[in-house]
Short mmCIF file of C-alpha atoms in Angstrom, two decimals:
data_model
loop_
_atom_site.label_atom_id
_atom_site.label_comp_id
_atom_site.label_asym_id
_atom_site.label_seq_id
_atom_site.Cartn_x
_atom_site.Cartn_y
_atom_site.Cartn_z
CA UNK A 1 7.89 18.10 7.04
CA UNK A 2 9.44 16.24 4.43
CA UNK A 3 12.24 17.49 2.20
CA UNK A 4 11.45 18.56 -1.82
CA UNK A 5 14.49 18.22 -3.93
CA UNK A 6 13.02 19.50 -7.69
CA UNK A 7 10.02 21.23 -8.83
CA UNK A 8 8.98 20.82 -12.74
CA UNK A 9 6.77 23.03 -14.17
CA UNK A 10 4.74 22.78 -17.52
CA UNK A 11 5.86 18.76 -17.36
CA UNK A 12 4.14 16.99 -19.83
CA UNK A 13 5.29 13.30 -19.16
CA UNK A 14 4.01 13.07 -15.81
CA UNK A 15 0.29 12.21 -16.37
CA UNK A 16 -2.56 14.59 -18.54
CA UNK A 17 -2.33 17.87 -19.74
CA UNK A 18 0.63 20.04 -18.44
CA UNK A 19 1.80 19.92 -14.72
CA UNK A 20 3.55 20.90 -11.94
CA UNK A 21 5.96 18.23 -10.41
CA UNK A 22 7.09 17.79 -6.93
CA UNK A 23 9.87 15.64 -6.09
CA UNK A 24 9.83 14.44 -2.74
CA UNK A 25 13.44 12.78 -1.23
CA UNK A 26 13.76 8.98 -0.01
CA UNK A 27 13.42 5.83 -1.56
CA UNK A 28 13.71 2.80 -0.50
CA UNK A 29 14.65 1.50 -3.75
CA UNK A 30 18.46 1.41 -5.50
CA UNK A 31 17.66 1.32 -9.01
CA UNK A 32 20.60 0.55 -10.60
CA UNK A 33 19.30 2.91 -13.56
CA UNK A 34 18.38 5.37 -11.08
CA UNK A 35 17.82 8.75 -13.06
CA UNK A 36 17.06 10.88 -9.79
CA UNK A 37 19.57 9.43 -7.33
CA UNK A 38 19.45 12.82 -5.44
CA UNK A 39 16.94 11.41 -4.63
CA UNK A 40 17.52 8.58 -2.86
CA UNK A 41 18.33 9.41 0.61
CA UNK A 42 16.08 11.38 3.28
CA UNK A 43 18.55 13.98 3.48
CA UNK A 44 19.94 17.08 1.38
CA UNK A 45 22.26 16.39 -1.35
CA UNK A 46 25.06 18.87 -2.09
CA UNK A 47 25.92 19.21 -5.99
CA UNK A 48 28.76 20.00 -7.65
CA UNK A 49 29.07 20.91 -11.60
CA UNK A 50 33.09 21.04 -12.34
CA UNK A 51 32.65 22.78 -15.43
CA UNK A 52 31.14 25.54 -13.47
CA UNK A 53 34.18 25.83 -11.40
CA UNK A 54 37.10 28.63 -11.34
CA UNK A 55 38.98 27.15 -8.69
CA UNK A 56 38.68 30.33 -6.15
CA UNK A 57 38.36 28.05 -3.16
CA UNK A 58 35.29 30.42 -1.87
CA UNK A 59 33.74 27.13 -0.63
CA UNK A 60 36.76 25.85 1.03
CA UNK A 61 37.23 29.00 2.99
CA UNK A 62 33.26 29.13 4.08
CA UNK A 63 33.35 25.54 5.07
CA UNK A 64 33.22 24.67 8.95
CA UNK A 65 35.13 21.71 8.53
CA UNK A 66 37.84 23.68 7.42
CA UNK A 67 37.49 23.12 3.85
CA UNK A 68 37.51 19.40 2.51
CA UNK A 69 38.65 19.85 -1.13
CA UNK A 70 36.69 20.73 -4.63
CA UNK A 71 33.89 19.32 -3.72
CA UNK A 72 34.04 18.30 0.15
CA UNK A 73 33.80 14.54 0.73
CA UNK A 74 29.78 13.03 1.22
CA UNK A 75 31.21 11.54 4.32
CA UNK A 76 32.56 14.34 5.75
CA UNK A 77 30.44 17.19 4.90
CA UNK A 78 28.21 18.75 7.17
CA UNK A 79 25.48 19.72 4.70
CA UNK A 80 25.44 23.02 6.22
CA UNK A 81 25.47 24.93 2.85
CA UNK A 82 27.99 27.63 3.44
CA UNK A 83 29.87 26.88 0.59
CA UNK A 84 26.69 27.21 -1.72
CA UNK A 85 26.27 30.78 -0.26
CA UNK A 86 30.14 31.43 -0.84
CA UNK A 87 30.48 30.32 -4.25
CA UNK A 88 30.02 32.78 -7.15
CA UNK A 89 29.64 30.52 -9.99
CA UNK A 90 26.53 28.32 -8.79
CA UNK A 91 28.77 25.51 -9.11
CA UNK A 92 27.19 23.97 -5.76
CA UNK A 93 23.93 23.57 -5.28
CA UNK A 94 22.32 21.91 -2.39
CA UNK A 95 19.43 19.30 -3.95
CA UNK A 96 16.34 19.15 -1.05
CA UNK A 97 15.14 21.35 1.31
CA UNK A 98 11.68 21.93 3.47
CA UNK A 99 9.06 23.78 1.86
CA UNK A 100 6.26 25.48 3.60
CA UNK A 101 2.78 24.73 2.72
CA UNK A 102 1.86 27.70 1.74
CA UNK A 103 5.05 28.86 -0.20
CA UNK A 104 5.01 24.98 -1.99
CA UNK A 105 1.05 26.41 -2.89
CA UNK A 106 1.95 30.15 -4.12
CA UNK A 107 4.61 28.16 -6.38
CA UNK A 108 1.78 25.45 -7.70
CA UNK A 109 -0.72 28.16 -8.08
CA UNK A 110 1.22 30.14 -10.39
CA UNK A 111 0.42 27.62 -13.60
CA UNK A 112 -3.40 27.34 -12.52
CA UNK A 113 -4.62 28.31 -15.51
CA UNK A 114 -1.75 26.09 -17.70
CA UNK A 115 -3.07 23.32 -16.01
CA UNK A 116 -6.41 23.91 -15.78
CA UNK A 117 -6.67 24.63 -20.39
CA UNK A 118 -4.94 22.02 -21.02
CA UNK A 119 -6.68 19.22 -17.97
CA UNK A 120 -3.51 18.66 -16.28
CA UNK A 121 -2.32 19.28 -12.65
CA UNK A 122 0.05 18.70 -10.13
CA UNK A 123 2.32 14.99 -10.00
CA UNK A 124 4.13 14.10 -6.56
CA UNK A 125 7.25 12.03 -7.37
CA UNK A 126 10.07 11.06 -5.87
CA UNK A 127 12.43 9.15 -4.40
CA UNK A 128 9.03 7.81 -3.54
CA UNK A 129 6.58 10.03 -2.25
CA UNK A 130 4.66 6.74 -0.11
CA UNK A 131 7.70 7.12 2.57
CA UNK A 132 6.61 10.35 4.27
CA UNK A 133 2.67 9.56 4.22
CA UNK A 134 1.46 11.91 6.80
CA UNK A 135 3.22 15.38 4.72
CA UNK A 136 1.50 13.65 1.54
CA UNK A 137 -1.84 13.71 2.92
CA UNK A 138 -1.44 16.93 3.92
CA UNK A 139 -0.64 17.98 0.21
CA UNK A 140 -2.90 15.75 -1.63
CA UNK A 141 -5.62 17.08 0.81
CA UNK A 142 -4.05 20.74 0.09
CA UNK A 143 -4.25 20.35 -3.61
CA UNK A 144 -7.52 18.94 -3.37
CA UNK A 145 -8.91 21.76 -1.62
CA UNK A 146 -7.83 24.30 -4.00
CA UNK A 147 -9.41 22.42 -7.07
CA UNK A 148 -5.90 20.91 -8.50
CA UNK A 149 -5.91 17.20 -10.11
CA UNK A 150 -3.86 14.84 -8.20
CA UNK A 151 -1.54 12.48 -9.37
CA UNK A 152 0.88 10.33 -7.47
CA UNK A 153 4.31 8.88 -9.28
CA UNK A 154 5.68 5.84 -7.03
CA UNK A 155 6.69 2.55 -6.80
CA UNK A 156 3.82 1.40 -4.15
CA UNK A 157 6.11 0.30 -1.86
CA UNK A 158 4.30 0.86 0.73
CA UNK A 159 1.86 -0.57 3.22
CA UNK A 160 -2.15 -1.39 1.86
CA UNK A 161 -3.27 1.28 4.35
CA UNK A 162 -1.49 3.97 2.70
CA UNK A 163 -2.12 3.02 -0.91
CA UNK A 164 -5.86 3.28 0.36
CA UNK A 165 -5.63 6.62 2.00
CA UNK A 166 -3.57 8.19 -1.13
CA UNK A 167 -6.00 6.46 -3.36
CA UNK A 168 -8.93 8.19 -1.59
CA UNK A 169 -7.38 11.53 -1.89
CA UNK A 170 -5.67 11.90 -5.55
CA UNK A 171 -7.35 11.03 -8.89
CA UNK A 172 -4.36 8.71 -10.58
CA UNK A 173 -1.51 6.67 -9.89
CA UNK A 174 1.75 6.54 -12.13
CA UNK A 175 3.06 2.91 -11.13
CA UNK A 176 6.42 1.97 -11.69
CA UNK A 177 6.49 -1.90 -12.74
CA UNK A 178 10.66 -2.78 -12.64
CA UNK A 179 10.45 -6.75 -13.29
CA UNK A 180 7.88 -9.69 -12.75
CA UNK A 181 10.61 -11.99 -10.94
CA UNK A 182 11.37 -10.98 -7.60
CA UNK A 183 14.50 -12.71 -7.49
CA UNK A 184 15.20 -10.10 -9.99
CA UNK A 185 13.60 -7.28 -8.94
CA UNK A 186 15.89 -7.28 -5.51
CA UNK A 187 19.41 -8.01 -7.72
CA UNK A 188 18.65 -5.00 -9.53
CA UNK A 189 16.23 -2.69 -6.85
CA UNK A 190 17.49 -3.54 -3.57
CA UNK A 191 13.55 -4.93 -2.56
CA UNK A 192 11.69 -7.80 -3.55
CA UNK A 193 8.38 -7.38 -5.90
CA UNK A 194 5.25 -9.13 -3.77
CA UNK A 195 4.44 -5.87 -2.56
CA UNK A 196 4.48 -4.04 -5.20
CA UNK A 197 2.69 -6.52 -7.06
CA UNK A 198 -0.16 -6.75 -4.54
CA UNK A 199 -0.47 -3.15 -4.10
CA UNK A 200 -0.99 -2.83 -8.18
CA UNK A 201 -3.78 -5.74 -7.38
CA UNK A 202 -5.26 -3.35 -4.75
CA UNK A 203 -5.67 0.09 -6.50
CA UNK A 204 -7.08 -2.52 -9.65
CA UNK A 205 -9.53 -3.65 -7.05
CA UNK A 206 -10.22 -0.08 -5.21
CA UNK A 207 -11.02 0.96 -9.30
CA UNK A 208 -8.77 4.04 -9.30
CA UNK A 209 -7.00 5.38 -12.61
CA UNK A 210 -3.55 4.16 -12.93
CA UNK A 211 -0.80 4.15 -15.76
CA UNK A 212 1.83 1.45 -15.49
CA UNK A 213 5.18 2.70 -16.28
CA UNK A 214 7.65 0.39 -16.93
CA UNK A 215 11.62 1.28 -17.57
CA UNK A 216 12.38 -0.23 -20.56
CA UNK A 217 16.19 -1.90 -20.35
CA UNK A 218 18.06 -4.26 -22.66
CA UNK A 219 19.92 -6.55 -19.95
CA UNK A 220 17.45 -6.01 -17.52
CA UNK A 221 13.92 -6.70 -18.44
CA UNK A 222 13.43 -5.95 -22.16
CA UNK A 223 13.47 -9.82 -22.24
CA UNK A 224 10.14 -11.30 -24.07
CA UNK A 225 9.47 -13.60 -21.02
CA UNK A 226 9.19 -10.55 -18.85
CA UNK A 227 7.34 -8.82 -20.86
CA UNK A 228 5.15 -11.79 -21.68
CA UNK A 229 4.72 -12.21 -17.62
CA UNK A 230 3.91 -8.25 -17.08
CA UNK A 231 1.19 -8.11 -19.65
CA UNK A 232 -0.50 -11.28 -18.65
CA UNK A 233 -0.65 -9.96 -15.22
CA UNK A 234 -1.97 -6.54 -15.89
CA UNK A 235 -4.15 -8.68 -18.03
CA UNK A 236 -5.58 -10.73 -15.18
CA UNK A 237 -6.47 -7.27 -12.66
CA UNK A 238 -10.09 -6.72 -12.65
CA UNK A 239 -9.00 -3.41 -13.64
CA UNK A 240 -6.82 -2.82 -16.27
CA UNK A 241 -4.33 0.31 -17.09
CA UNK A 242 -5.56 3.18 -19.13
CA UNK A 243 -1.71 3.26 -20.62
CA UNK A 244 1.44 1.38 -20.27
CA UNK A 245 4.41 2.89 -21.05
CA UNK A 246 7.66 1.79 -21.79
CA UNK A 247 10.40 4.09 -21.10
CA UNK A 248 13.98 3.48 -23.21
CA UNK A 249 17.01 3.18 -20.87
CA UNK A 250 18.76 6.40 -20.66
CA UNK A 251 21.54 7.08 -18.53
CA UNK A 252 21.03 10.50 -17.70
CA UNK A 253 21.14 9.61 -13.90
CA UNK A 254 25.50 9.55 -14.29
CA UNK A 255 26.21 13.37 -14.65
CA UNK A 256 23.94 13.41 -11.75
CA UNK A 257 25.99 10.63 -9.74
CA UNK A 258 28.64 12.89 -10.60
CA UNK A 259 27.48 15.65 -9.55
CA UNK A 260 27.26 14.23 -6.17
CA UNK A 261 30.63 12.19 -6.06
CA UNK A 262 28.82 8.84 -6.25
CA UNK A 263 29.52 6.27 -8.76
CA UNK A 264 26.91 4.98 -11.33
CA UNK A 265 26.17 1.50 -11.94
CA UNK A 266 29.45 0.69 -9.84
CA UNK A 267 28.87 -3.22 -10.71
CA UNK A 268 29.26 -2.32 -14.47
CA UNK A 269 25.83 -4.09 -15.37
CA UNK A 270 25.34 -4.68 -18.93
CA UNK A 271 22.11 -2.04 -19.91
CA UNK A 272 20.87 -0.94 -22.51
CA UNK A 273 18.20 0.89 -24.78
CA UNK A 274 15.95 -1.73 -26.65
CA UNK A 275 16.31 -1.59 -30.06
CA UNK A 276 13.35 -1.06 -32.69
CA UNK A 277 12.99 -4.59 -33.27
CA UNK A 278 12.76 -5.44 -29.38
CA UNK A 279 10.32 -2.13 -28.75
CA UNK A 280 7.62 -3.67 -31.39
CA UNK A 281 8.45 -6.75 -30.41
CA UNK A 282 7.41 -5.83 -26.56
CA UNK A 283 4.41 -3.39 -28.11
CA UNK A 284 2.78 -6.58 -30.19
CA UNK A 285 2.95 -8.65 -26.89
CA UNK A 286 0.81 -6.37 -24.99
CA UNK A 287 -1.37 -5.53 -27.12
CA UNK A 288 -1.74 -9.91 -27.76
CA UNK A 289 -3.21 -9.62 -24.00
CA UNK A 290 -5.32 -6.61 -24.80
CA UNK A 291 -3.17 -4.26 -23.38
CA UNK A 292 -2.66 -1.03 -25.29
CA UNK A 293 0.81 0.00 -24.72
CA UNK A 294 3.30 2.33 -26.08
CA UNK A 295 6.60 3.85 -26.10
CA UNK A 296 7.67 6.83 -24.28
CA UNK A 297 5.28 8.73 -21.80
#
């Protein structure tokens, strides 16, 4: 069973109508603009919010280890969460945990009807969902059995057997395109692009509905040659997106590095939100190739 590290209800950026979000952990991705880094790794994440601190050392006393400071080192804590029992503030939380199938479903089932008015349903998101492939079928095929609409958030970083079984068993895609140069796309992701690429070729081929999503970030790829390169290859797919979306930069994933005693960006990479200018700019391009794009989800 794989871990779940967020659940969004009534979301209304995550594909049609309103929905219910699961987050599932890992990625093999490093996003320098990473806005979920809790969810990177495979594991629990434990969370601290100073502000929500009174200093009563609760947590130290509960730890195992003896008590590793305000909040206890990622290397040397045990991710046991007895100082998220102990603390009376909520200033720890631990981010991930397993999730029965039938308590995930009693949780999903509770905005049915939400969903069901206003033609939305239920996104699985990550960290990238395409890492733990056998507890995805399991909830696609779960979802699908009780009526919901499927849709899948993820980078498609994956193998072209899995794309094909999650395509066969959810109704949409939400495809995260990073950069067109792969050179690129591993100084500022970690991984190459040639998969992802051919596994956006694939889903085009297999017919299924898919958005593209692209982060939109001055420095990184707000540039009009990339932009130029990702709509003439959505262009080319003998299926093309129903929407392309460019998402501004924000940095909203630093209070969460924070939060977990990482550091953000820790290279100091120039980034960015595109201006007005550079957003149009970016729009007109797309739409040049036949590509209806627009800003925001």
């Amino acid at each position: 069973m794989s871990l779940i590290f967020d659940i969004k209800r009534f979301a209304i950026n995550d594909g049609p109508g309103i929905r219910t979000t699961l987050f599932m952990k890992g990625c093999p991705l490093r996003c320098v603009w990473c806005h979920n880094p809790e969810g990177q790794t495979e594991r629990p994440a434990l969370l601290f919010t100073s502000k929500k601190c009174i200093a009563c050392h609760s947590c130290a006393d509960a730890c195992p280890q003896g008590g590793q400071g305000i909040p206890p080192k990622p290397s040397e804590c045990l991710l046991c969460g007895a100082c998220v029992d102990a603390c009376p503030t909520l200033a720890l939380r631990m981010s991930g945990r397993e999730w029965p199938m039938d308590e995930l479903m009693t949780v999903v089932e509770k905005e049915r009807k939400v969903m069901e008015e206003s033609g939305g349903g239920v996104t699985i998101c990550g960290g990238e969902p395409l890492m733990h492939p056998d507890y995805l079928m399991q909830l696609l095929e779960e979802l699908g059995r009780r009526g919901f609409h499927r849709a899948v958030d993820t980078t498609l970083l994956s193998s072209a057997d899995i794309v094909r079984r999650v395509a066969a068993n959810s109704e949409l895609f939400l495809v995260d395109l990073k950069h067109m140069d792969s050179n690129v796309h591993r100084r500022y992701t970690g991984v190459p692009n040639e998969c992802i690429l051919d596994n956006i070729r694939l889903i085009a081929e297999l017919g299924c509905r898919y958005f593209i999503r692209i982060p939109f970030i001055e420095g990184i790829n707000a540039d009009e040659e990339n932009i130029e390169r990702s709509a003439a290859f959505l262009a080319s797919l003998p299926k093309q997106p129903e929407e392309v979306n460019l998402l501004p930069y924000h940095d909203i994933g630093k209070g969460k590095h924070e939060r977990m005693g990482t550091c953000y960006n820790p290279d100091d990479i120039p980034m960015a939100t595109p201006s007005e200018a550079v957003q149009q700019r970016a729009l007109a391009q797309f739409a040049a190739h036949g590509i209806a794009a627009k800003i925001g989800g």
